[in-house]
Tab-separated table of C-alpha atoms in Angstrom:
chain	number	residue	atom	x	y	z
D	125	MET	CA	0.000	0.000	0.000
D	126	ALA	CA	1.330	3.436	-0.943
D	127	LYS	CA	2.370	5.585	1.978
D	128	GLU	CA	0.056	8.475	2.771
D	129	TYR	CA	1.714	11.861	3.157
D	130	ASN	CA	0.400	15.010	4.747
D	131	HIS	CA	2.618	17.775	3.458
D	132	LYS	CA	1.660	21.402	3.664
D	133	GLY	CA	2.071	23.721	0.728
D	134	TYR	CA	2.585	27.448	0.577
D	135	ILE	CA	-0.321	28.733	-1.494
D	136	HIS	CA	-0.629	32.289	-2.759
D	137	SER	CA	-4.329	32.052	-3.627
D	138	THR	CA	-7.004	30.000	-5.376
D	139	GLU	CA	-9.498	30.768	-8.130
D	140	SER	CA	-12.835	28.984	-8.201
D	141	PHE	CA	-13.829	29.479	-11.829
D	142	GLY	CA	-10.730	29.464	-14.018
D	143	THR	CA	-11.398	29.224	-17.749
D	144	VAL	CA	-7.934	29.837	-19.271
D	145	ASP	CA	-5.791	27.316	-17.378
D	146	GLY	CA	-6.701	24.020	-18.988
D	147	PRO	CA	-9.868	22.465	-20.447
D	148	GLY	CA	-13.272	23.346	-19.064
D	149	VAL	CA	-13.975	25.276	-15.876
D	150	ARG	CA	-11.227	24.665	-13.345
D	151	PHE	CA	-10.245	25.193	-9.733
D	152	VAL	CA	-6.904	26.985	-10.004
D	153	VAL	CA	-4.288	26.826	-7.253
D	154	PHE	CA	-1.570	29.483	-7.318
D	155	PHE	CA	1.582	28.126	-5.672
D	156	GLN	CA	3.895	30.541	-3.872
D	157	GLY	CA	7.525	30.816	-4.933
D	158	CYS	CA	9.317	31.146	-8.282
D	159	PRO	CA	13.038	31.061	-9.175
D	160	MET	CA	12.686	33.041	-12.390
D	161	ARG	CA	12.318	36.760	-12.854
D	162	CYS	CA	10.609	37.023	-16.223
D	163	LEU	CA	10.639	40.578	-17.510
D	164	TYR	CA	6.911	40.389	-18.269
D	165	CYS	CA	5.842	38.543	-15.110
D	166	HIS	CA	2.425	39.732	-13.932
D	167	ASN	CA	2.552	37.881	-10.592
D	168	PRO	CA	5.627	39.293	-8.776
D	169	ASP	CA	3.754	38.750	-5.516
D	170	THR	CA	4.275	34.985	-6.000
D	171	TRP	CA	8.083	35.158	-6.217
D	172	LYS	CA	9.134	34.802	-2.588
D	173	THR	CA	9.273	31.338	-1.065
D	174	GLY	CA	7.990	30.468	2.393
D	175	GLU	CA	5.157	32.978	2.165
D	176	GLY	CA	1.467	32.601	1.431
D	177	LYS	CA	-1.090	30.495	3.238
D	178	GLU	CA	-0.081	27.043	4.450
D	179	MET	CA	-2.606	24.521	3.207
D	180	THR	CA	-2.940	20.745	3.115
D	181	ALA	CA	-4.045	18.817	0.058
D	182	GLU	CA	-7.285	17.995	1.878
D	183	GLU	CA	-8.044	21.663	2.485
D	184	ILE	CA	-7.559	22.456	-1.195
D	185	LEU	CA	-9.749	19.555	-2.289
D	186	GLU	CA	-12.437	20.588	0.189
D	187	ALA	CA	-12.478	24.013	-1.447
D	188	TYR	CA	-12.704	22.283	-4.833
D	189	LYS	CA	-15.736	20.276	-3.724
D	190	LYS	CA	-17.714	23.416	-2.863
D	191	ASN	CA	-18.225	24.068	-6.579
D	192	GLU	CA	-17.558	20.578	-7.904
D	193	VAL	CA	-20.697	20.550	-10.052
D	194	PHE	CA	-19.158	23.254	-12.269
D	195	TYR	CA	-15.979	21.237	-12.883
D	196	LYS	CA	-17.650	18.344	-14.717
D	197	ASN	CA	-15.609	18.981	-17.871
D	198	GLY	CA	-12.735	20.664	-16.055
D	199	GLY	CA	-10.665	19.841	-13.003
D	200	ILE	CA	-7.864	21.279	-10.917
D	201	THR	CA	-4.883	23.268	-12.195
D	202	ALA	CA	-1.677	24.009	-10.299
D	203	THR	CA	0.019	27.212	-11.388
D	204	GLY	CA	2.054	29.940	-9.745
D	205	GLY	CA	4.630	31.070	-9.112
D	206	GLU	CA	6.226	27.755	-9.946
D	207	PRO	CA	4.470	24.643	-8.584
D	208	LEU	CA	7.515	22.427	-9.163
D	209	MET	CA	9.322	24.299	-6.379
D	210	GLN	CA	6.993	22.381	-4.045
D	211	LEU	CA	7.257	19.045	-5.814
D	212	ASP	CA	6.363	16.796	-2.872
D	213	PHE	CA	3.253	18.766	-2.012
D	214	LEU	CA	2.205	19.082	-5.642
D	215	THR	CA	2.546	15.325	-6.105
D	216	GLU	CA	0.502	14.608	-2.986
D	217	LEU	CA	-2.224	17.026	-4.073
D	218	PHE	CA	-2.523	15.424	-7.499
D	219	GLN	CA	-2.366	11.890	-6.093
D	220	LYS	CA	-5.310	12.627	-3.837
D	221	ALA	CA	-7.134	14.454	-6.620
D	222	LYS	CA	-6.783	11.470	-8.949
D	223	LYS	CA	-8.202	9.162	-6.274
D	224	GLN	CA	-11.338	11.304	-6.489
D	225	GLY	CA	-11.399	11.145	-10.284
D	226	ILE	CA	-10.350	14.788	-10.726
D	227	HIS	CA	-8.583	15.833	-13.947
D	228	THR	CA	-5.150	17.264	-13.101
D	229	CYS	CA	-3.349	19.983	-15.034
D	230	LEU	CA	0.038	21.556	-14.316
D	231	ASP	CA	0.918	25.035	-15.585
D	232	THR	CA	4.702	25.304	-15.336
D	233	SER	CA	7.920	26.645	-16.814
D	234	GLY	CA	9.595	23.282	-16.224
D	235	ILE	CA	12.626	25.133	-14.867
D	236	MET	CA	12.854	23.042	-11.675
D	237	TYR	CA	13.191	19.696	-13.449
D	238	ARG	CA	16.356	17.748	-12.615
D	239	LYS	CA	17.287	14.324	-13.984
D	240	GLU	CA	18.862	13.410	-10.648
D	241	ARG	CA	15.417	13.755	-9.051
D	242	GLN	CA	13.840	11.541	-11.681
D	243	GLU	CA	12.293	9.151	-9.162
D	244	LYS	CA	10.308	11.957	-7.548
D	245	PHE	CA	9.206	13.351	-10.898
D	246	VAL	CA	8.054	9.911	-12.022
D	247	GLN	CA	5.642	9.862	-9.084
D	248	LEU	CA	4.219	13.184	-10.251
D	249	PHE	CA	4.023	12.025	-13.870
D	250	LYS	CA	1.829	9.098	-12.810
D	251	VAL	CA	-0.920	11.506	-11.733
D	252	LEU	CA	-0.565	14.169	-14.425
D	253	ASP	CA	-3.283	14.397	-17.072
D	254	LEU	CA	-2.033	17.503	-18.862
D	255	VAL	CA	0.840	19.999	-18.765
D	256	LEU	CA	0.716	23.600	-19.933
D	257	LEU	CA	4.418	24.220	-20.574
D	258	ASP	CA	5.567	27.806	-20.924
D	259	PHE	CA	8.223	28.050	-23.612
D	260	LYS	CA	9.664	31.460	-22.802
D	261	HIS	CA	12.046	31.645	-25.758
D	262	SER	CA	13.369	29.652	-28.687
D	263	ASN	CA	17.036	29.682	-27.627
D	264	GLU	CA	19.308	29.647	-24.588
D	265	THR	CA	20.528	33.246	-24.768
D	266	GLY	CA	17.068	34.700	-25.262
D	267	HIS	CA	15.688	32.562	-22.438
D	268	LYS	CA	18.376	33.719	-20.017
D	269	ASN	CA	17.964	37.374	-20.960
D	270	LEU	CA	14.207	37.127	-20.513
D	271	THR	CA	14.004	35.063	-17.330
D	272	GLY	CA	17.413	35.211	-15.666
D	273	LEU	CA	17.882	31.438	-16.047
D	274	GLY	CA	18.907	29.068	-18.834
D	275	GLN	CA	16.682	26.840	-20.946
D	276	LYS	CA	18.358	23.445	-20.419
D	277	HIS	CA	16.066	22.109	-17.693
D	278	VAL	CA	12.927	23.299	-19.494
D	279	LEU	CA	13.780	21.224	-22.545
D	280	GLU	CA	14.746	18.251	-20.381
D	281	PHE	CA	11.371	18.467	-18.697
D	282	ALA	CA	9.581	18.613	-22.046
D	283	ARG	CA	11.467	15.521	-23.224
D	284	ALA	CA	10.637	13.679	-20.005
D	285	LEU	CA	6.952	14.438	-20.585
D	286	GLU	CA	7.242	13.146	-24.132
D	287	GLU	CA	8.899	9.955	-22.915
D	288	LYS	CA	6.045	9.353	-20.458
D	289	LYS	CA	3.485	10.257	-23.145
D	290	ILE	CA	1.948	13.031	-21.052
D	291	PRO	CA	-0.067	15.463	-23.205
D	292	MET	CA	1.489	18.909	-23.422
D	293	ILE	CA	0.152	22.260	-24.567
D	294	ALA	CA	2.841	24.820	-25.359
D	295	ARG	CA	2.360	28.386	-24.188
D	296	HIS	CA	4.281	31.413	-25.393
D	297	VAL	CA	3.946	35.088	-24.510
D	298	VAL	CA	4.551	37.464	-27.407
D	299	VAL	CA	6.217	40.668	-26.200
D	300	PRO	CA	6.757	43.583	-28.599
D	301	GLY	CA	10.442	43.975	-29.374
D	302	ILE	CA	11.419	40.882	-27.372
D	303	THR	CA	9.605	37.746	-28.550
D	304	ASP	CA	7.788	38.936	-31.668
D	305	ASP	CA	10.738	38.625	-34.048
D	306	LYS	CA	9.877	36.425	-37.033
D	307	THR	CA	13.103	34.429	-36.871
D	308	HIS	CA	12.534	33.664	-33.189
D	309	LEU	CA	8.943	32.608	-33.845
D	310	GLN	CA	10.012	30.330	-36.686
D	311	ASN	CA	12.721	28.772	-34.528
D	312	LEU	CA	10.169	28.177	-31.803
D	313	GLY	CA	7.947	26.375	-34.292
D	314	LYS	CA	10.863	24.171	-35.315
D	315	LEU	CA	11.652	23.436	-31.681
D	316	LEU	CA	8.088	22.432	-30.877
D	317	ALA	CA	7.874	20.172	-33.921
D	318	GLY	CA	10.207	17.713	-32.224
D	319	PHE	CA	7.748	16.900	-29.417
D	320	ARG	CA	5.314	14.131	-30.318
D	321	ASN	CA	3.203	14.718	-27.200
D	322	LEU	CA	2.312	18.289	-28.194
D	323	LYS	CA	-1.474	18.683	-28.279
D	324	GLY	CA	-1.889	22.416	-28.665
D	325	LEU	CA	-0.320	25.874	-28.876
D	326	GLU	CA	-1.436	28.961	-26.982
D	327	VAL	CA	0.135	32.264	-27.972
D	328	LEU	CA	-0.621	34.920	-25.403
D	329	PRO	CA	-0.345	38.665	-26.092
D	330	TYR	CA	1.754	40.638	-23.624
D	331	HIS	CA	-0.205	42.965	-21.331
D	332	THR	CA	0.699	45.512	-18.661
D	333	MET	CA	-1.995	44.579	-16.142
D	334	GLY	CA	0.610	43.349	-13.678
D	335	LYS	CA	2.269	46.763	-13.401
D	336	VAL	CA	0.018	47.814	-10.534
D	337	LYS	CA	1.397	44.922	-8.476
D	338	TYR	CA	4.961	46.142	-8.994
D	339	ASP	CA	3.906	49.578	-7.803
D	340	LYS	CA	2.299	48.135	-4.662
D	341	LEU	CA	5.422	46.072	-3.929
D	342	GLY	CA	7.719	49.028	-4.495
D	343	LEU	CA	9.370	47.321	-7.473
D	344	SER	CA	10.396	48.940	-10.739
D	345	TYR	CA	8.569	47.527	-13.754
D	346	PRO	CA	11.145	46.118	-16.229
D	347	LEU	CA	9.100	46.802	-19.376
D	348	GLU	CA	7.923	50.295	-18.526
D	349	GLN	CA	8.113	51.497	-22.133
D	350	VAL	CA	6.569	48.407	-23.755
D	351	GLU	CA	2.932	48.696	-24.804
D	352	ASN	CA	0.300	45.965	-24.815
D	353	MET	CA	0.478	43.500	-27.682
D	354	ASP	CA	-2.490	43.706	-30.010
D	355	GLY	CA	-4.541	40.516	-30.056
D	356	GLU	CA	-4.474	40.320	-33.843
D	357	LYS	CA	-0.695	40.544	-33.872
D	358	ALA	CA	-0.565	37.689	-31.399
D	359	LYS	CA	-2.686	35.625	-33.804
D	360	GLU	CA	-0.274	36.488	-36.614
D	361	ALA	CA	2.633	35.378	-34.432
D	362	ARG	CA	0.875	32.082	-33.755
D	363	ASN	CA	0.454	31.527	-37.486
D	364	VAL	CA	4.186	32.096	-38.029
D	365	ILE	CA	4.971	29.509	-35.355
D	366	LEU	CA	2.487	27.011	-36.804
D	367	ARG	CA	3.773	27.340	-40.377
D	368	ALA	CA	7.327	26.668	-39.207
D	369	PHE	CA	6.065	23.829	-37.012
D	370	GLN	CA	4.212	22.146	-39.858
D	371	LYS	CA	7.139	22.501	-42.253
D	372	GLU	CA	9.602	21.094	-39.714
D	373	ARG	CA	7.247	18.264	-38.735
D	374	GLN	CA	6.944	17.290	-42.400
D	375	ASN	CA	10.728	17.329	-42.738
D	376	LEU	CA	11.048	15.100	-39.681
D	377	ILE	CA	8.601	12.617	-41.198
D	378	LEU	CA	10.456	12.593	-44.503
D	379	ASP	CA	13.823	12.174	-42.799
D	380	LYS	CA	12.641	9.247	-40.699
D	381	PRO	CA	13.849	5.803	-41.882
D	382	ALA	CA	11.146	3.892	-43.755
D	383	GLY	CA	11.071	1.140	-41.153
D	384	ASN	CA	10.109	3.638	-38.417
D	385	ARG	CA	7.214	5.307	-40.221
């Protein structure tokens, strides 16, 4: 019999009727703590670790049950901050959710993945139904300039998901002057084409709604001079990514040995 754990997680907040963090209507749990400092981050209040409300998995699932009737085609989503910073608690939460037949979705940057902790991640993978993976940039340099950290562990995480055949939806924020360059978008499409578990692509337009939080926290806003990205331009960016994706995917199929087709 599997050992029962009773970890406590540091939770920033919860949202009862999330509609943009996975399929259907979802109960969204915002985990506290994040190692990255993305220039466009709109949740700087989730950065610090060891803050937020301490909650057990049972307490979160009790809150879920209050509106369970609305989650028939949805489920529970862990986001942040970065949920993988609290891997043990996240795993316990999803294990207990799955026992109740709840669809589990993880919204993550993948930055905390480490091969040497593979055994722990395998336990999480067993109870993961879907991952929304945030691809910040198409290359190492751009990723580091944008987030403060390299891209290596993100790609390792994506490959681990592919190996375990866990469905993945790629997310990408298009920021004017930073991630809207055509070459970058094409390279991102080529990168994504290599993942056979990719089930969707969400291209999100940059917005400045998080600026008020920086002001309240006494922080300077990194993209002070950058304006909101027009929704139509974000759609155009998505089309650029998809065209490159489709072309690269076709090339991969053609390059594959006949015996493996």
